[in-house]
Short mmCIF file of C-alpha atoms (C1' of nucleotides) in Angstrom, two decimals:
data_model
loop_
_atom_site.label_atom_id
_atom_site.label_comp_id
_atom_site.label_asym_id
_atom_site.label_seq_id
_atom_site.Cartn_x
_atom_site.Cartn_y
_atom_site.Cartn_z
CA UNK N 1 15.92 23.05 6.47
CA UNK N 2 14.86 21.17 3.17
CA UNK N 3 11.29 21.41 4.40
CA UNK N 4 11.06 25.08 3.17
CA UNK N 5 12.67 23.97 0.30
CA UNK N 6 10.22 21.23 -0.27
CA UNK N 7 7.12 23.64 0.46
CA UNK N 8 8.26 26.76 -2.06
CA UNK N 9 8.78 24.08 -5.23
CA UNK N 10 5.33 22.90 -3.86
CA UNK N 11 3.72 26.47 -4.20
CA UNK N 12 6.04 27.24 -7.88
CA UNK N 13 3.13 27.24 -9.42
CA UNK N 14 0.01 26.67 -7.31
CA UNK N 15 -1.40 29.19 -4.45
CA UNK N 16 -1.82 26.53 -1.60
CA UNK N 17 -3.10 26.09 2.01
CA UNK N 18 -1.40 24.38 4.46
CA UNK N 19 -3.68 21.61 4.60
CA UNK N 20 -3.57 21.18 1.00
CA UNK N 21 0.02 21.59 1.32
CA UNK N 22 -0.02 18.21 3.84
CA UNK N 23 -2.47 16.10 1.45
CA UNK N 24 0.57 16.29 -0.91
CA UNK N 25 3.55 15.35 1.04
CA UNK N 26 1.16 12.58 1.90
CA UNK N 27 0.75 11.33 -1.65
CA UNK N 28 2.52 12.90 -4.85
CA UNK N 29 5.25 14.92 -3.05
CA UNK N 30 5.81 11.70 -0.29
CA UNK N 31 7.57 10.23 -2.48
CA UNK N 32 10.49 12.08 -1.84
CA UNK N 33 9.75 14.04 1.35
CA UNK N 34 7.18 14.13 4.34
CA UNK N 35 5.71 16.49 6.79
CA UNK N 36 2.62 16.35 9.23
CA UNK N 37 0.08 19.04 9.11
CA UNK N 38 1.87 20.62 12.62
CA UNK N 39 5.19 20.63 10.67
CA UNK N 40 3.78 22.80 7.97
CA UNK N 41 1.84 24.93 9.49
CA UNK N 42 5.13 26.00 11.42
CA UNK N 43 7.26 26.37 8.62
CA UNK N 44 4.76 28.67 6.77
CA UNK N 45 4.78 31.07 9.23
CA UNK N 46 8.52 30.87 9.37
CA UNK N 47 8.67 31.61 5.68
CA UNK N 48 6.38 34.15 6.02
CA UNK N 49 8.27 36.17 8.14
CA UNK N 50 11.32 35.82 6.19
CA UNK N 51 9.19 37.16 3.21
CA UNK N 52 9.72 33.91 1.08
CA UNK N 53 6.17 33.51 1.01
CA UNK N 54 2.91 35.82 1.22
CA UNK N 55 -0.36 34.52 2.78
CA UNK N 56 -3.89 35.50 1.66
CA UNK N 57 -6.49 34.59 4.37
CA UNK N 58 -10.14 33.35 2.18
CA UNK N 59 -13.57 33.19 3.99
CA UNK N 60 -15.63 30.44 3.42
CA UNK N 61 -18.79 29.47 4.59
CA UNK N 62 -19.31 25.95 4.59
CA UNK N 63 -15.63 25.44 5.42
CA UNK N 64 -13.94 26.43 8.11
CA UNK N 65 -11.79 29.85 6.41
CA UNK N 66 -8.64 29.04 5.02
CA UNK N 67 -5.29 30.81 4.26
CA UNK N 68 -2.76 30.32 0.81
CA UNK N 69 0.25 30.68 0.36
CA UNK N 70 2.38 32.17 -2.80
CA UNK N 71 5.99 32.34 -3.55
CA UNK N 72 7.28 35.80 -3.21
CA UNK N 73 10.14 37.35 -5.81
CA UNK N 74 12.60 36.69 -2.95
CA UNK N 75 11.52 33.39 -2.34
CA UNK N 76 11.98 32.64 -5.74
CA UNK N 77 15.84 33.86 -6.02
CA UNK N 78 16.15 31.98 -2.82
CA UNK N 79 15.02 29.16 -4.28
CA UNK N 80 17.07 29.49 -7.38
CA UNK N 81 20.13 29.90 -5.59
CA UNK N 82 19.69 26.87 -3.35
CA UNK N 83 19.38 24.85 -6.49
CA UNK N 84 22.93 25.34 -7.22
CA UNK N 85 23.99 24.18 -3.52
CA UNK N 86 25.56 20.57 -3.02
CA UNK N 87 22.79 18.04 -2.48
CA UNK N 88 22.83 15.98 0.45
CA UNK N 89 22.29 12.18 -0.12
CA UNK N 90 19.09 10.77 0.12
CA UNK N 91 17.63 9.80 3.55
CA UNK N 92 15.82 6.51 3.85
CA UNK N 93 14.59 4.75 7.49
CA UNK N 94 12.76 1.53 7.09
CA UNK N 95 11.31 -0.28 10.00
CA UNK N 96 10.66 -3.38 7.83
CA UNK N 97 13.71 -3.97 6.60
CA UNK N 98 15.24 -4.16 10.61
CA UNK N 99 12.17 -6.11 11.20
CA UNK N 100 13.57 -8.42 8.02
CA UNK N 101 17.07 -8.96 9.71
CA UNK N 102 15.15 -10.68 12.62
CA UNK N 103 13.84 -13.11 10.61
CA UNK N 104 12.46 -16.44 12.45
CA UNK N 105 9.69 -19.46 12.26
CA UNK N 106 8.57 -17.59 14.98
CA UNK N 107 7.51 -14.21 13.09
CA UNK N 108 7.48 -15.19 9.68
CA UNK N 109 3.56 -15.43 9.44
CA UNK N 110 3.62 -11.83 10.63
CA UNK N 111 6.09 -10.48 8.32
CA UNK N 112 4.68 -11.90 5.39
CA UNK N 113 1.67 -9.57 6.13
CA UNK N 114 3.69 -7.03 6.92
CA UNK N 115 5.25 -7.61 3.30
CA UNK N 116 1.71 -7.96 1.51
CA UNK N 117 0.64 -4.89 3.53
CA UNK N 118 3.49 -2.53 1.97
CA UNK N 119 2.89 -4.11 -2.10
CA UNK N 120 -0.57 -2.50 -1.19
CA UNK N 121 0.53 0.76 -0.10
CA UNK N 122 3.33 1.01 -2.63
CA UNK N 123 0.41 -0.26 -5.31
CA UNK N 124 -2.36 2.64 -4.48
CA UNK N 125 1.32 4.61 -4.80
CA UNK N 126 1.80 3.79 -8.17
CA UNK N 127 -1.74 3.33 -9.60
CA UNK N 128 -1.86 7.38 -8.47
CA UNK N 129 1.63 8.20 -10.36
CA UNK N 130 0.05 6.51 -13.35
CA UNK N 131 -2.98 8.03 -13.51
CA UNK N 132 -1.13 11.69 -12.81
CA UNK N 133 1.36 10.96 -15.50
CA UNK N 134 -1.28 10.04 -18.57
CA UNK N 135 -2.93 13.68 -17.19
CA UNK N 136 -0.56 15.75 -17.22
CA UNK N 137 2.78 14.73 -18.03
CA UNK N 138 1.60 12.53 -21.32
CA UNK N 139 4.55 13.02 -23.81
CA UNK N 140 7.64 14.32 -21.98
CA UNK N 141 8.94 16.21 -25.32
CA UNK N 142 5.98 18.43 -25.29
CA UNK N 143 6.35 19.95 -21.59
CA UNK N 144 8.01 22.92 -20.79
CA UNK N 145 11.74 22.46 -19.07
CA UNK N 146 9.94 22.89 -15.38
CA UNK N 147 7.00 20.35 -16.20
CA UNK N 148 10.26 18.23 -17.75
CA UNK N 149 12.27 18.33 -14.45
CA UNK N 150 8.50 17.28 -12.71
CA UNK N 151 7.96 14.40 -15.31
CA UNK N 152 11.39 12.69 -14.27
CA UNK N 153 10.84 12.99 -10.59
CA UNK N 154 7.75 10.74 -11.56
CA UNK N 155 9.05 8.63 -13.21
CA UNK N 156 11.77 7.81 -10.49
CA UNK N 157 8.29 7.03 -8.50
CA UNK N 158 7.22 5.19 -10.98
CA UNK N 159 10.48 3.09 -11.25
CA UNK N 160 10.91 2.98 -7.64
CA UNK N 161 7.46 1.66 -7.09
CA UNK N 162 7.45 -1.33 -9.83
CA UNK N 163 10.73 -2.70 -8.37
CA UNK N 164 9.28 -2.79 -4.57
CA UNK N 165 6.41 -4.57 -5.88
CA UNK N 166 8.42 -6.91 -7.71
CA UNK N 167 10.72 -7.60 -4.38
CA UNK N 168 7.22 -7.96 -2.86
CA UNK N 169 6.25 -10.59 -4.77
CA UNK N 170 9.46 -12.83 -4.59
CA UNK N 171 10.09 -12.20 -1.19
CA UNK N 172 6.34 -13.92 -0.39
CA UNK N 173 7.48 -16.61 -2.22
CA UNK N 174 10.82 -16.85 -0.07
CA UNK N 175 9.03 -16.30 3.11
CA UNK N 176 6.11 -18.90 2.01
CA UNK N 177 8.90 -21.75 1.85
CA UNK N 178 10.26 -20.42 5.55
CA UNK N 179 6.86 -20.64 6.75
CA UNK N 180 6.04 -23.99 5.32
CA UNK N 181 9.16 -25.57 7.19
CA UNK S 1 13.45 4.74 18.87
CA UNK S 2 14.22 2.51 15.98
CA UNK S 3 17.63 3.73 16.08
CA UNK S 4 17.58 1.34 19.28
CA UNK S 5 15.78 -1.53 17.31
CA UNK S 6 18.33 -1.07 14.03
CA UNK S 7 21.57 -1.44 16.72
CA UNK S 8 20.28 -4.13 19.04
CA UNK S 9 20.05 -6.19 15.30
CA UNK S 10 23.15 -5.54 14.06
CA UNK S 11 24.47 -7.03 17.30
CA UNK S 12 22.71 -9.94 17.30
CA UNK S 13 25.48 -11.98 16.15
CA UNK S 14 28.55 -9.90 16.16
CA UNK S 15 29.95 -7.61 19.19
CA UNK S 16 30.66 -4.56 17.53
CA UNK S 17 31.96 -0.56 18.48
CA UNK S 18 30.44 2.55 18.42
CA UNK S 19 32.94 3.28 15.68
CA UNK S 20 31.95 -0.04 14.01
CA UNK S 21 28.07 0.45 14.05
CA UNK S 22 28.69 3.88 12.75
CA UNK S 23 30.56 2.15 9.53
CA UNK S 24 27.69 0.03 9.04
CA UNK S 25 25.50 2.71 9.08
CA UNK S 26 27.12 4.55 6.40
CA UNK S 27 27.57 1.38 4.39
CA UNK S 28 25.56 -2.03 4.77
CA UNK S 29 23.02 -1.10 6.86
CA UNK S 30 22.65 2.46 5.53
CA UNK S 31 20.18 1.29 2.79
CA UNK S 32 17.65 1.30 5.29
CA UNK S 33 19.04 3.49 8.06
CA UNK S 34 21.27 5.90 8.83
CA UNK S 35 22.96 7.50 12.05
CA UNK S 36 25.64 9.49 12.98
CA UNK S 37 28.34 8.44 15.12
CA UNK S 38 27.15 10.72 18.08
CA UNK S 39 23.62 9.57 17.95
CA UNK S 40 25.05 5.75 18.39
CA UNK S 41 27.36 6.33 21.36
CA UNK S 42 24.54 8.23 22.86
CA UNK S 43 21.57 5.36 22.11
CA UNK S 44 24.28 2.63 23.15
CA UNK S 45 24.63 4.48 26.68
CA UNK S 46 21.21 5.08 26.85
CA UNK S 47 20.62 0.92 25.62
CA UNK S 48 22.76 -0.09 28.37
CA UNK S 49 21.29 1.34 31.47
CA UNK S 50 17.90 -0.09 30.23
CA UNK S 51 19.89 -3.71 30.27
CA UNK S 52 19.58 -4.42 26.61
CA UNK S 53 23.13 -4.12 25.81
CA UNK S 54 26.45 -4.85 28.12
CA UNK S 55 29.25 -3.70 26.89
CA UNK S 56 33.49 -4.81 27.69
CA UNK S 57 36.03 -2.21 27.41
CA UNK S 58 39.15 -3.53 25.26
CA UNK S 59 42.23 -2.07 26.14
CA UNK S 60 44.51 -1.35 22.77
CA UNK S 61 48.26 -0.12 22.73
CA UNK S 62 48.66 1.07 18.43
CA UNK S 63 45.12 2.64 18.73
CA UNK S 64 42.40 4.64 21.21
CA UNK S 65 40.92 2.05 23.64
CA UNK S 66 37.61 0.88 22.83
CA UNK S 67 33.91 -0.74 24.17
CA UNK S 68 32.40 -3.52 22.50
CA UNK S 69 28.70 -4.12 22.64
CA UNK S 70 26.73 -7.21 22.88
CA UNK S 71 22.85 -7.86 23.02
CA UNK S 72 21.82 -9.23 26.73
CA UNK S 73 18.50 -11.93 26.99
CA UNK S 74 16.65 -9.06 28.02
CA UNK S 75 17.63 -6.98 25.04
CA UNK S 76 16.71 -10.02 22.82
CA UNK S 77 13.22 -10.52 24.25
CA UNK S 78 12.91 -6.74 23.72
CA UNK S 79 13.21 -6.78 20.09
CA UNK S 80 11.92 -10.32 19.50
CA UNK S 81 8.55 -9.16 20.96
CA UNK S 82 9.40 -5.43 18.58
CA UNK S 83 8.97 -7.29 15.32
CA UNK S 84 5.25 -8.07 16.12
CA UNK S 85 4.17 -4.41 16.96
CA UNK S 86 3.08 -2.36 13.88
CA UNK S 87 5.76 -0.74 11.62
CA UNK S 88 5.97 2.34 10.03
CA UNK S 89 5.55 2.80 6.75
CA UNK S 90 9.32 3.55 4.63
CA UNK S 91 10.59 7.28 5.83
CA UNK S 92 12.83 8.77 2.41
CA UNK S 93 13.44 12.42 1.75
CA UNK S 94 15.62 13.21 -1.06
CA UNK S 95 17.08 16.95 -2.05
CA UNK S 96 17.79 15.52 -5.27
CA UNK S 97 14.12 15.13 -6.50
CA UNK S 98 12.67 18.60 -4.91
CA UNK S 99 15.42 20.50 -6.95
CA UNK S 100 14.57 18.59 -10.11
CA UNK S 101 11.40 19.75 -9.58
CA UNK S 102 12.91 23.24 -10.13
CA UNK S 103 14.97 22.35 -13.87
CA UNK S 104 15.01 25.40 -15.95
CA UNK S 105 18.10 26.21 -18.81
CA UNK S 106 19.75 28.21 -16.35
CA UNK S 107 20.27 24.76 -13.88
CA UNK S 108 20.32 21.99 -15.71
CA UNK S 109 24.31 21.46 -15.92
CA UNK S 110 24.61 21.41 -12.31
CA UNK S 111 21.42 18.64 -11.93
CA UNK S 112 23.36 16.87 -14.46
CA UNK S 113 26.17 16.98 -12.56
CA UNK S 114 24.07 15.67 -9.54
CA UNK S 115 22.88 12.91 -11.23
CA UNK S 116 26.15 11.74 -12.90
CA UNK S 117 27.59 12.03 -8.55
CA UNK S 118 23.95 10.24 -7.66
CA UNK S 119 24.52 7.24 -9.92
CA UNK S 120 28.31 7.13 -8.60
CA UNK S 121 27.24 6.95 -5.23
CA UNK S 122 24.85 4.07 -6.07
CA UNK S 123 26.77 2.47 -8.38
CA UNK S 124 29.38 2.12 -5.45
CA UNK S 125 26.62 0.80 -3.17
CA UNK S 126 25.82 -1.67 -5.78
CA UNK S 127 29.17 -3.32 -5.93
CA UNK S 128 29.50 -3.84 -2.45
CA UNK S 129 26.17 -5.52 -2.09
CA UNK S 130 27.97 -8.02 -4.44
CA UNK S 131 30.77 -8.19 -3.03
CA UNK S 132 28.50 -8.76 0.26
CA UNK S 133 25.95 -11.21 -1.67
CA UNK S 134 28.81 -13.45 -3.54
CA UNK S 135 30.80 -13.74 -0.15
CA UNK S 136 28.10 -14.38 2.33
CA UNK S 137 24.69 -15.26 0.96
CA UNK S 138 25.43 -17.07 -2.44
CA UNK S 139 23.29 -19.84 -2.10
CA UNK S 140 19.63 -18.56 -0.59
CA UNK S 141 17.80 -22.51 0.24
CA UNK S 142 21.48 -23.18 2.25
CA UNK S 143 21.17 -20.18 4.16
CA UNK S 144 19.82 -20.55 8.39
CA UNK S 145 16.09 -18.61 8.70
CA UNK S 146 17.85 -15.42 10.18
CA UNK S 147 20.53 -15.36 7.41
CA UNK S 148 17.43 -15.32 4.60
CA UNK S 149 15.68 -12.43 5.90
CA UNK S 150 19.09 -10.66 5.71
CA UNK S 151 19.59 -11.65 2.36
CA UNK S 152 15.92 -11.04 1.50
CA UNK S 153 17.04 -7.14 2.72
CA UNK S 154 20.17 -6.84 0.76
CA UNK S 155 18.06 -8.07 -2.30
CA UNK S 156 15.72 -5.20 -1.40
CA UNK S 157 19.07 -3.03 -1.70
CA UNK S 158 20.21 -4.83 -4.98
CA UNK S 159 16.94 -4.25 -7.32
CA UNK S 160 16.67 -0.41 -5.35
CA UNK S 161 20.61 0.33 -6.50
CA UNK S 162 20.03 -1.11 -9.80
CA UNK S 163 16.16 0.96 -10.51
CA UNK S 164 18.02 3.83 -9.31
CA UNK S 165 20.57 3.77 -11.74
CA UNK S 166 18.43 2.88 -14.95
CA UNK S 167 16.72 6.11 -13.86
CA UNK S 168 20.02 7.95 -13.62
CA UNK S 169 21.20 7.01 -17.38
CA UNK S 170 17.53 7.99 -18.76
CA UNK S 171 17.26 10.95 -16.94
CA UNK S 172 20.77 11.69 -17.91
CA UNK S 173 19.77 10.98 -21.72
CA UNK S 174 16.75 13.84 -21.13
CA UNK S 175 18.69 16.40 -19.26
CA UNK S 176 21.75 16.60 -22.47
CA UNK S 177 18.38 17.07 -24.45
CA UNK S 178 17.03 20.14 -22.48
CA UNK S 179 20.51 21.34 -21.90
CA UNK S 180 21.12 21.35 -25.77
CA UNK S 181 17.84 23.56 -26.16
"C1'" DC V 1 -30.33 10.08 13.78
"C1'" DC V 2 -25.69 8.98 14.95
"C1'" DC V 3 -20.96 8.34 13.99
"C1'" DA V 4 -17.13 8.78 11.26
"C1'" DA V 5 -14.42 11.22 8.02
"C1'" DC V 6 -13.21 15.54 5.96
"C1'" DT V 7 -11.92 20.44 5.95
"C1'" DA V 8 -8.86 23.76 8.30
"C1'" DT V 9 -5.69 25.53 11.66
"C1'" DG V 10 -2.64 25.68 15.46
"C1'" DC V 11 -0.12 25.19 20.42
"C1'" DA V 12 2.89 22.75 23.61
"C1'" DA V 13 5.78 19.14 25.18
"C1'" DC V 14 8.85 15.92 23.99
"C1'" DA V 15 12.02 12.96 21.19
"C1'" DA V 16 15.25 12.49 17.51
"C1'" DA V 17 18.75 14.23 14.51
"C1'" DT V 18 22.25 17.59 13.03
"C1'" DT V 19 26.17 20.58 13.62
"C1'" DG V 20 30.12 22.07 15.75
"C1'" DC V 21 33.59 21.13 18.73
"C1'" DA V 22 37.17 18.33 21.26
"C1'" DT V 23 40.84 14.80 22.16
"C1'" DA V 24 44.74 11.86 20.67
"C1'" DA V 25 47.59 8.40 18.65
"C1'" DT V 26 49.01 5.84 14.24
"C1'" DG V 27 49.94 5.08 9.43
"C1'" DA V 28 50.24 6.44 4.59
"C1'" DG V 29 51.42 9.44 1.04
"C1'" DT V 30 54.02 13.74 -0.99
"C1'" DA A 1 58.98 16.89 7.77
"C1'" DC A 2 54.23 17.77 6.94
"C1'" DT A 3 49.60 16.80 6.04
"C1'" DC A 4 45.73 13.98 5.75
"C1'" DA A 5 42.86 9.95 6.72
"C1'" DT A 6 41.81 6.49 10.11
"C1'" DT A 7 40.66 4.72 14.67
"C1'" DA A 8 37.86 5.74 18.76
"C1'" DT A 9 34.95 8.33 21.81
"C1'" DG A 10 32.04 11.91 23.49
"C1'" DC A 11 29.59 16.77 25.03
"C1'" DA A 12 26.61 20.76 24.07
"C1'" DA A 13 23.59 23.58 21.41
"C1'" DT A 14 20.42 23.87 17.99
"C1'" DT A 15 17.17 22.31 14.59
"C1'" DT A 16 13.87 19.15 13.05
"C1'" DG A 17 10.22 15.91 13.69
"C1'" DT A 18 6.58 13.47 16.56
"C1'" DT A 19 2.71 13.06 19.65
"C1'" DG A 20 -1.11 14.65 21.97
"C1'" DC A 21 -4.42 17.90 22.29
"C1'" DA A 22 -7.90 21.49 20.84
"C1'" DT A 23 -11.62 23.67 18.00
"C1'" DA A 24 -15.67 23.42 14.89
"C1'" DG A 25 -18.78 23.04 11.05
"C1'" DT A 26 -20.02 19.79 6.92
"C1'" DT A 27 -20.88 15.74 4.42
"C1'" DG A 28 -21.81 10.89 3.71
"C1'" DG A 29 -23.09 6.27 5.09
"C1'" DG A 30 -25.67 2.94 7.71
#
DNA sequence: CCCAACTATGCAACAAATTGCATAATGAGT
DNA sequence: ACTCATTATGCAATTTGTTGCATAGTTGGG
């Protein structure tokens, strides 16, 4: 359900397409949510027809045409209402960390990269929060509430990100001394 | 499928329930996966006709009857051969951040609120990882191969608890400022 | 010039997860 | 005495998410 949640806050401000709306959940918004492309595109129409959102189809000719999406009035009270609904805890799945549990001389070499393959990801991740933060969210007591509430979700990102890398970084150590007997 | 991968580990040393795995789920291993209680009894069926698991009814007289669970060598091979295949990257979707992206005068109590319940919850988490890390894993070089990589994880679950809650007395700190105008 | 990646949307089949319900005994607290 | 939480398992319906496929022009690199 949070999905439709996660796609109005996404078009608050900005008109979006549904493929713009997917380049997010795969960077800024992934963070705290995901969606494919086929996900989205469903859920659009769905809020469409419950009049949360209204579509405007654009022609374009060196592009294939494209169609955005706005927040209606509804969608907004809708929205604003849900706000003040209990919060369900946060859902995390990590492969890696079952992957950890299995631990042996046998593996190790491979879960070492596995290791220095998510400090990159979670790197790119941060270098991106960084450079979104000195754009637009430079000093927190000069945004407006909504921009405020955006800034702190960063930073979370931000915070989040620094203390994978640092577990990175000491468990390649740790897993250096497995591998080396 | 992971769900199968994250149950055949946590019985690689101890025979456990349904109703155990599910605790586990909501505790321990619930940093890095969660399930409910019907989708375990329904992968542990499903685990045992494909000869990964066996499982031994126990007969009890003070409480319901019960089935305990056990890995079989074909289940092992299974997941030993698992850990070298590709992993996904971290799955995490969290209400929390998509309704702080909505903070406006009129919410801001109530997200307060949520954060004060977030940082409880975590906070909780925390202290058992403690309680788990001073009990079972207090000395890291003394500990076999298998045990490190768990203790490498609950590390992973120590730094996340303690980022998280930083984040939760700053943001705090913000929100009292926007709530006070 | 060819191949890959990007822009842009969507259907259909399938797998995974959630929600609601159901049973049934024991122990702990008011 | 009554109520609530705990132990212990499971089915059925629905919702959500994944995987595979399909189309089709543009841009950039080698």
């Amino acid at each position: 359900m949070s999905l439709a949640h996660a796609i109005m806050t996404a078009v608050l401000d900005d008109e979006l397409t549904g493929y713009e709306l997917a380049k997010r959940f795969d960077t800024s918004l992934g963070f705290f949510w995901q969606a494919s492309h086929q996900q989205i595109y469903r859920e659009l129409k769905a809020l469409s027809q419950k009049n949360y959102l209204t579509s405007r189809a654009i022609s374009q000719q060196k592009r294939p045409d494209k169609t955005v999406y706005r927040l209606t009035p509804e969608g907004h009270e809708y929205l604003r209402a849900w706000v003040h609904e209990s919060t369900k805890p946060r859902l995390a799945k990590d492969e890696l960390f079952i992957k950890l549990y299995n631990l042996s001389e046998e593996n190790v070499a491979d879960l070492m990269e596995e290791v220095r393959e998510r400090r990159e990801h979670v790197q790119r991740n941060l270098s991106l929060y960084y450079r979104i933060r000195n754009k637009n969210y430079p000093n927190f007591s000069s945004l407006s509430t909504r921009m405020q509430g955006v800034a702190l979700v960063l930073d979370a990102g931000i915070r989040d990100a620094e203390s994978i890398i640092e577990w990175c970084d000491c468990t390649l150590e740790r897993l250096c001394q497995v591998k080396g007997q």
